[in-house]
C-alpha cells in the first residue's frame, strides 16, 4: 500500500503559525507520526508540501501511477481550485480530503469545497488526528478494492 | 470511555434501502462491528436510532451526563435542524458529525450542515467506515482531554 | 389495490379552520367519500393523520410493504422535510403528492416542494377533489404497473 | 360542458419525441382517448396545438365565450410567458394547468410556473393520464359552479 | 383570563445551559414568577415545554378552546416551522412571540422568524423579563378585546 | 430613572394617519399616558420626535449623559440608518427598539432592522402598548443594573 | 409628425378586462381620443395591436422609415423580450415606453423592464392618460430634434 | 388647482452640473416655464428644493392640506428613502414621481424606486419635459377626481 | 450533406443595423458566401430568417428529416427560449449555436444561453466568420458520424 | 492649496467613543495635527463635521468653488448615500475617501462604499494616520493637476 | 502568420484521461494535426502546455511580441483567473478562447468564463476540432487586420 | 526599518500596458523613487514582482523574519487568493494593501478583496502615489509599534 500525503499552501508553517489554533506539531512531526503508524500497518508513506497550485495538480496526476491512495490537505486551494478538481477527476486513484480545522465552523468562504464532489470523502476538524484518520480511511479503501 | 452513537431518520432502513449506495450492512451489523472494536479498545458503546427530531434533541441533552463523546449521524436533520444545533451547543460533551455518503457530492441542499459549526469535526463519505473513523476520532478526543 | 392516504400537520382541523379557504368538509368527510369511491372501484383505502414529521416518515417506510400506492398531503412538511424525501426515495411504492390549495399561488415559501422531485407527480389546488384525483391517479399507476 | 384543451410548443411531436420519457402515444391518440371519455360523461371536447405563444394567448382570450373550462399544457411557455398569465387573468373561465412530466423533478428552470398563480390548480407528472385527470378536474369545477 | 405559555426545544435546559447568556433562572423559576404575577392580576397561567414540533402544533390547536392568549417561545422552531405557522393561522386565539435573547443580534439564520407574520407581535432580548412583558402584552390584548 | 422616548419620521402624524392601522391616539396622547404611568413608578419621562435622521443621531449621543435608558421608535430609519446604529453603539445607555405595528408581517424591506443588533431588545406589534411595554422593559433594565 | 402607437398582448381586451383596474375605455376609444388630439396638433397617428412578439418586433423595425416616434405599450413583453429591445436598439426612431398601470406597484416580475434601457423614457400609471402623455412626449422630442 | 413641485438633493445644481446630461436649464428656468404653463391652464404652482430628506418628508406631510397634487423629483432619495414612502402613504393628496434622466438606463442601484409603489405613476427620461408631463398628469388627475 | 442555417429576430437588419458592431454585410451577403463555400465542399445550404420564435421552433422540428446539421443563430431568443431548447432536444440532428458578437462580453443578460446545454457547441464573436466556422464545424460533425 | 476635510455622523464623538478601537485623539486633536502639517507644507486646511447627510451634500457642492481638494470621512453615510455620490459627481474638485478603521474587515454592510466609484481613491484602516495620508494624497493630486 | 496555442492545466493528460469524453487523441496528436494544417496554409504554429497559471500569464505577455494571434485553452483557469484576464487585456495580440467540451452544458461553475470578455470570441464543444476551428478563426483575424 | 514591496501578476508590464490608465512609469521607475524616498527617511526598501501566486505566498511567509512591514500590490490575486490571505494571517509583520487604480470603480469582481480583512488597511486609486502613501503608512506603523 503506497499512500501519498499532499499538503497545500502555508502548511509548511505548522507549529509556528497560530499554535493555539493549529497545534504545536510541525508538518514534519505529523509526517513522522503518520509514517511510523503507516509502516507499522504495512503502508508506505510519502509526504509532500507546496505553496503552488500547479505542483499539487502535477503530483495528483502522477499519483495515478505512483500511489494507491492520496490523502490531500489542499488548504486554501480547497475552496477555489478547479484545476485540482479536474486532476482528481482525471485519475482513478482514490483521493481523501482532509482538514486540520473544522472548515464548516470558520468563514463563509471556507464552507464550500471545490474538490469535495470528486473525492471519496472528507475528514475535517480533528487537528493532526485528521491525518491519522485519513490514513486509516485510505487503508480501508485500498483493502476493500483489492481482490 | 462511554461513546454514544445517535442515528437519525431512515437509518433504520440500512441494508435494505438502495444497497448499491448505502451498502448491504444493516444498522445492527454496523453496531455490532463498532461495539466489538470499541470494547476491544476499552470503549463502552451505545447505539440509538429514531425518526423523530425531538428524540435526537433529548438524547443529545442527556449525553451531557451519560457519555464522554457522541458520534452523530443526523441524516436528513443535518441540514435543517436548529434544535439539534442548539442542543449540541448546550452540552459540553464533544459531538462528531458523520455521514455514510459524501454529502458534498450530492444534491445542493445536502451541502450545508446546520450542525457542523458546533461539532468538533465532520467525517463523510466512507460508508460504514465512517462509523469506525468516528469512533477512533471520539476515542482520540476523550484521551486528549483526560488529565 | 391497497392505497394509503397520509395527512400532515393541521389537517385534523379541516372543516373548522378557515372554511372559506379550505372548505367545510372535515378530514373524516373526505375520508368517507374517498373510501366509498375507492371501494366501489376495488381499492382498499386507509387514512392516517399526524402532526409529527416522524410519524409520516415511519408510515412512508411501512408503506413499502403495506400499500400499493401512497397519496400524501404532507401539508407544512412539504416545504422543509428532507426526512420525508429520503423516506420516499427509500421505498419502491409510488407516492403521489397532493394539496388542497394551489400552493403555487400562495406565499413564496410554499412554492418549493422538497418532496416533489421524488414523487410520481403533483396535484394541487382542487380542494377536496385533490383527494379524488389523487385516488384516480394512484389506481391508474397501479394498474399500469401490473403485469 | 364545453372543455378546451390547449397544447403548447413541441407537443405536436408527442409519440416520436423521446418516447422513453413522453410515452408512445401521439397527441392525436390522447385527444381521441380524452374525447371518448369526455363525451361519455357529457363533455364536448376541443383540442388545439400551436408552437406560437400568441396563438395560445388568443385562444385563451376566446375561451371566455367558447368554453366552460380550459385544460392547458403550456409546455415551454409555462415558465416564461407573462402574456399567457395576463390572458388567463383576464377571463373568467377556469384554467387548469397540466404537465406530462413531473416538472418539479426536472431542470431548475422548470420548477417555476409563471401561470400557476392564476390557474385553478396544477396536475403534473402522470404522463397521458395528466390529460384525463385534468378533464375530471374540469368537469368537477364546472359542476360545482352550476346552480 | 387564561394565558398559555408554550416553550420549545432545549428550553428545559434553562439555568444550566450557558448561564452567562441565558441567565441562572430555570424554566420552573420563570414559571413560578410569571404565575405569581399573573394570578395577582387575575390571570390563570399554564406552562408547557416540549422538544417536539408536533407537541407545540397540537397545543396551539387546542388553545383555540383552552386559552384566551398564547405566549410562545418557539426557540429553534421559530425559524423553520411552517407547521407552527399554519397552526397559529388556524386559530383565533392571539399568539405573542417571545425570545429570551435578541435573535436579531445573533447568527444570520436566527434573524428570520417563520411565525412572526401570523403572531400579534414580537418581544425579544429581555431575558426572563421577556416572559413578563409577554404576559402584560397578553393581558392588554385580552382586555382590549373584551366587550 | 430618566427615560428618553425618541420618535422618528412621520410619527408626528399619529392619530390622523391611517387610524385603522395605527390607532386613534396621537403621539401626544401616548406621551401623556406614558408619562403618567412612568411618573407613578418613579421614572422621569422625556418625549421627542423628528423627521430628521441627524436629530435622532444627536439625541442618541446626548442620551449618554441625560438618560438612563432610551426607548426608540426609529420608524422608517430603522431599516436603513447605519448612523443611528453607530450612535447607539457609541453610548453605554441601553436602547430599546419599539414599533407600533408588527414589522415582521409587513413589506419585505421592513423585516430587517439595521439597529436591532445593537439594541437590548425589540418590541413590535402591540400598537400604543408597545410604548408601555418599552417603558416597563426600560425600568427593569435600569433596576437590574443598579447596585 | 408621424407617430406610431404599438400595443402588445391582451390590450385588445381593454374595456372588458378587469375594468376596475384598466378603466372602461376600449383600445378603440383611446385610439380615437389620441388621434383627435394628435391631429389637432399636427401629428399623424397610427395604432396597431398584436398578441405576437414577432409582430411588434417587425413593426418596430419598419418604424425606422415609417414613423418619427413610437409610443410603445409592450404589455407582458415589456419584462421578457430581448428581441424587442434589440429591435429598438437597431433603429434611430425614438421609442417611448408607456404603461396603463403603475408597474412598479404590482408583482415583482413587473418591476423590471427589459426595454427601458433603450427607450427614451418611461411613463407608467396614468391609465388612458399614459397614452396622451406619451403623445405629448413624442411631439416634444420630434420638435426638439428638428433643425 | 394647487400643484406642489418638490425637488430633492443636488437639483439646485441644474444647469451647471454636467449640462451635457442634465441640460442647460437651471431649476429656476424650469420653475418659470412650468409656472407660466400652469397658470395659463388655471393651476397655481409652488416649487421647493432641499438637500435634506427631512424637509421633503415634512413638505409631503403638509401637502395633505396645502396642495391638490404633488409632483416629486426625489433625486437620490428615490432609491433609499422609506421615510418619504411612509409620508406619501400617509396623505391622500396624489403624488407623481418624475425624473429628468431615464433612471432605468443608468446604474443598477437607480433601477429600483422605493417610492414608486405608493405614487400614482412615474415619468422618467424626458429631461425638463418630465416636469411639464408631470404637470399635465397632475392636472388630469385633479380634474378626474373633481365632482 | 444538407446544412440548414436558421436566423432569429432582427438578423434581417444586418448590414444596416449598427454596422460598426455587426459589420456591413447583409444576411444575404453572408448567405451567398456560405453557400458558395459550402457547395464547393459538397454541402447543400439552406438559409432562413424569422422574427417569430414559433417559426424557429417549427423549422428545428422539421430539420429532423430535412437536414444533416443545423447552424443556429437564435439571436435574442438564445437567452430566453425554452421552446427552442425543447425542440433541439427533441431531434437527433446536431445543432451548432453561433453568434456574430461575443455575447460573453456584452450585457449580463446575454451571458446565459438557454440552448447551449442541448447544442453540440458554441461559436461566438467572429462576426460573419462565425457562420463559416459554424459551417466547417457542421461538416466535420457530419463526416465523423458517417460510417 | 485649499483642502477641505469633511466628517460625517458620530465622528464628533472621537476620543470618547470606544477609544480601544478609534484611539484617544479627539477630532479636534486630529484637526490640529493635520492643520499644522498642512500649513507647514503650504496647504490651507478647513475642518467640518455634521451628523446630517444634507450638510455634507451642501458642503461638497460648495467645495466646487471653495476648495482644491476634499478629504471625506463620510462615516455611516459612506455605505448608503446616493445623494453624496451625486454631489461628488457634480463637482470637479477631487474627493478622497478616508476611513479610520479598515471597513473591509468589519460587518458585511460596511464592505460596500456607495461613494468609492466617484472618488479619486480610498484610504482605510490607518487610524488618525488616515487623515495625514489623505492630506498627502490631496496635495499630490493638486500639484499634479497644476500647470 | 505566427500562431501560439496555449494549453492550461491537465491538458497534458489528453488521450488517457476519460477518453470517452475527451477523445483518444493526445495533445501531441492534436499539435501535429494543427501544425500540418497550419503550415499548409502558411501559418507557423507553436504549442505549449503548463499546469501553472503564472506560466500562462507570462506566455500571454510574451505573445505581444512573439505571435500574431493566440489560441488559448485555459482549461480550469478559464473560470477563475483574473490574472489571465489582465494579461490578455494588456496585450494587443488577439486571443481566441477554445474548449474541447461544451462548457455551457457542464457544471454550473463552468458556465462563466472570466476571460471571455477580453477575448475576440469563444469556440467550445467540438472536441479536437475546436483547435482547428480556433486556427481558422485566428488566420481569418490576422488576414483581416493586415493592410 | 526594513520594508518589503511585493507586486503581483502583470505589474511587470507597467509603463507599457495601457499607459493611459496605469501611467508611463515602469515598475523600476516606481522602485527607484520609493527607494530614494525611503532611504532618505531611514527605511531599507526591497522590491519584488512575480506572476506566480506561490511566490507571493512564500515571500509573505519569509517576511515574518526579513521585514518590519510589507506593502503588497497583489493585483489580480487580490480578489481570489485565499492562500495569500492565510499567509498574511500567519505572520505578525503588518501588511498594507495597495492598488494603482481605484478598484472600487472598476468591474464588479474587483470590488471585493479577499485579503483586505487581514491587512492593516487599504490604499487604492492614487496611481504610483499609492506606493509612496503605502511607504508612509508602513513607516508610521513601524514607528508606532516601537517601544
Short mmCIF file of C-alpha atoms in Angstrom, two decimals, chain C:
data_model
loop_
_atom_site.label_atom_id
_atom_site.label_comp_id
_atom_site.label_asym_id
_atom_site.label_seq_id
_atom_site.Cartn_x
_atom_site.Cartn_y
_atom_site.Cartn_z
CA UNK C 1 -55.26 -2.36 -4.65
CA UNK C 2 -54.26 -1.01 -1.24
CA UNK C 3 -53.98 2.78 -1.23
CA UNK C 4 -52.71 4.68 1.79
CA UNK C 5 -53.67 8.34 2.33
CA UNK C 6 -51.27 10.19 4.64
CA UNK C 7 -52.11 13.63 6.00
CA UNK C 8 -49.70 16.02 7.69
CA UNK C 9 -49.94 18.71 10.35
CA UNK C 10 -53.08 20.78 10.94
CA UNK C 11 -55.17 18.74 8.50
CA UNK C 12 -57.06 17.42 11.54
CA UNK C 13 -58.58 20.92 11.67
CA UNK C 14 -60.22 20.70 8.24
CA UNK C 15 -63.79 21.94 8.21
CA UNK C 16 -63.31 24.26 11.16
CA UNK C 17 -60.13 26.03 10.00
CA UNK C 18 -60.76 28.93 7.67
CA UNK C 19 -63.65 27.17 5.89
CA UNK C 20 -63.71 29.98 3.33
CA UNK C 21 -60.38 28.69 2.09
CA UNK C 22 -60.32 25.02 2.93
CA UNK C 23 -63.99 24.16 2.55
CA UNK C 24 -66.46 22.86 5.10
CA UNK C 25 -65.70 19.20 4.79
CA UNK C 26 -63.79 17.60 7.65
CA UNK C 27 -60.97 15.16 7.00
CA UNK C 28 -63.41 12.45 8.08
CA UNK C 29 -65.90 13.60 5.43
CA UNK C 30 -63.21 13.41 2.78
CA UNK C 31 -62.10 10.01 4.06
CA UNK C 32 -65.64 8.67 3.82
CA UNK C 33 -66.07 9.97 0.29
CA UNK C 34 -62.73 8.63 -0.84
CA UNK C 35 -63.32 5.25 0.78
CA UNK C 36 -66.72 4.88 -0.81
CA UNK C 37 -65.38 5.81 -4.25
CA UNK C 38 -62.28 3.66 -3.81
CA UNK C 39 -64.09 0.55 -2.62
CA UNK C 40 -66.55 0.92 -5.44
CA UNK C 41 -63.59 0.65 -7.82
CA UNK C 42 -61.87 -2.18 -6.00
CA UNK C 43 -59.42 -0.21 -3.92
CA UNK C 44 -58.87 -0.68 -0.21
CA UNK C 45 -58.41 2.72 1.43
CA UNK C 46 -56.54 3.63 4.60
CA UNK C 47 -56.43 7.16 6.05
CA UNK C 48 -54.00 8.50 8.65
CA UNK C 49 -53.15 11.93 10.01
CA UNK C 50 -50.40 13.20 12.30
CA UNK C 51 -48.84 16.49 13.30
CA UNK C 52 -45.49 14.73 13.71
CA UNK C 53 -42.93 14.55 10.91
CA UNK C 54 -41.57 11.31 12.35
CA UNK C 55 -44.96 9.58 12.11
CA UNK C 56 -45.19 10.43 8.44
CA UNK C 57 -41.64 9.20 7.87
CA UNK C 58 -42.37 5.92 9.60
CA UNK C 59 -45.67 5.40 7.77
CA UNK C 60 -43.95 6.02 4.45
CA UNK C 61 -41.33 3.40 5.36
CA UNK C 62 -44.00 0.86 6.25
CA UNK C 63 -45.87 1.55 3.01
CA UNK C 64 -43.11 -0.38 1.24
CA UNK C 65 -44.93 -3.49 2.40
CA UNK C 66 -48.42 -2.41 3.32
CA UNK C 67 -49.57 -0.39 0.31
CA UNK C 68 -49.53 -0.39 -3.48
CA UNK C 69 -49.57 3.40 -3.64
CA UNK C 70 -49.45 6.35 -1.26
CA UNK C 71 -51.38 9.60 -1.65
CA UNK C 72 -49.57 12.14 0.51
CA UNK C 73 -50.77 15.54 1.67
CA UNK C 74 -47.70 16.49 3.66
CA UNK C 75 -49.03 19.99 4.39
CA UNK C 76 -46.39 22.19 6.03
CA UNK C 77 -43.73 19.47 5.89
CA UNK C 78 -43.95 19.53 2.10
CA UNK C 79 -41.65 22.50 2.00
CA UNK C 80 -38.99 21.61 4.55
CA UNK C 81 -38.77 17.88 5.24
CA UNK C 82 -35.71 16.17 3.83
CA UNK C 83 -36.54 13.22 6.06
CA UNK C 84 -39.82 12.67 4.21
CA UNK C 85 -37.98 12.98 0.91
CA UNK C 86 -35.43 10.38 1.98
CA UNK C 87 -38.17 8.02 3.12
CA UNK C 88 -39.99 8.33 -0.20
CA UNK C 89 -36.73 7.70 -2.06
CA UNK C 90 -36.10 4.63 0.04
CA UNK C 91 -39.26 2.77 -0.90
CA UNK C 92 -40.46 1.41 -4.21
CA UNK C 93 -44.14 2.12 -3.60
CA UNK C 94 -45.18 5.09 -5.75
CA UNK C 95 -46.11 8.27 -3.85
CA UNK C 96 -48.45 10.97 -5.19
CA UNK C 97 -48.22 14.48 -3.74
CA UNK C 98 -51.50 16.34 -3.26
CA UNK C 99 -52.52 19.71 -1.87
CA UNK C 100 -55.96 21.16 -1.17
CA UNK C 101 -54.96 24.70 -2.12
CA UNK C 102 -52.94 25.92 -5.08
CA UNK C 103 -49.63 26.20 -3.26
CA UNK C 104 -48.09 27.96 -6.27
CA UNK C 105 -50.45 30.91 -5.74
CA UNK C 106 -49.68 31.36 -2.05
CA UNK C 107 -46.69 32.65 -0.08
CA UNK C 108 -43.23 32.33 -1.65
CA UNK C 109 -42.11 29.69 0.86
CA UNK C 110 -44.90 27.37 -0.31
CA UNK C 111 -43.78 27.40 -3.94
CA UNK C 112 -40.99 24.92 -3.42
CA UNK C 113 -41.72 21.33 -2.56
CA UNK C 114 -38.89 19.34 -1.03
CA UNK C 115 -40.62 16.06 -1.89
CA UNK C 116 -41.85 16.76 -5.44
CA UNK C 117 -38.69 15.51 -7.08
CA UNK C 118 -39.11 12.02 -5.60
CA UNK C 119 -42.89 11.67 -6.01
CA UNK C 120 -44.56 10.43 -9.17
CA UNK C 121 -46.43 13.67 -9.65
CA UNK C 122 -48.28 16.52 -8.02
CA UNK C 123 -51.95 17.53 -7.84
CA UNK C 124 -52.69 20.90 -6.23
CA UNK C 125 -55.50 23.39 -5.97
CA UNK C 126 -58.70 21.40 -6.38
CA UNK C 127 -59.92 21.42 -2.77
CA UNK C 128 -61.23 18.06 -1.59
CA UNK C 129 -61.27 16.97 -5.23
CA UNK C 130 -57.48 16.79 -4.98
CA UNK C 131 -58.02 13.63 -2.91
CA UNK C 132 -60.27 12.06 -5.54
CA UNK C 133 -57.87 12.99 -8.35
CA UNK C 134 -55.05 11.55 -6.26
CA UNK C 135 -57.02 8.35 -5.84
CA UNK C 136 -57.67 8.08 -9.57
CA UNK C 137 -54.01 8.76 -10.36
CA UNK C 138 -52.99 6.08 -7.85
CA UNK C 139 -55.33 3.50 -9.35
CA UNK C 140 -54.07 4.25 -12.85
CA UNK C 141 -50.45 3.87 -11.79
CA UNK C 142 -51.06 0.57 -10.00
CA UNK C 143 -52.93 -0.79 -13.00
CA UNK C 144 -50.27 0.29 -15.45
CA UNK C 145 -47.63 -1.48 -13.38
CA UNK C 146 -49.47 -4.76 -13.11
CA UNK C 147 -48.47 -7.46 -15.46
#
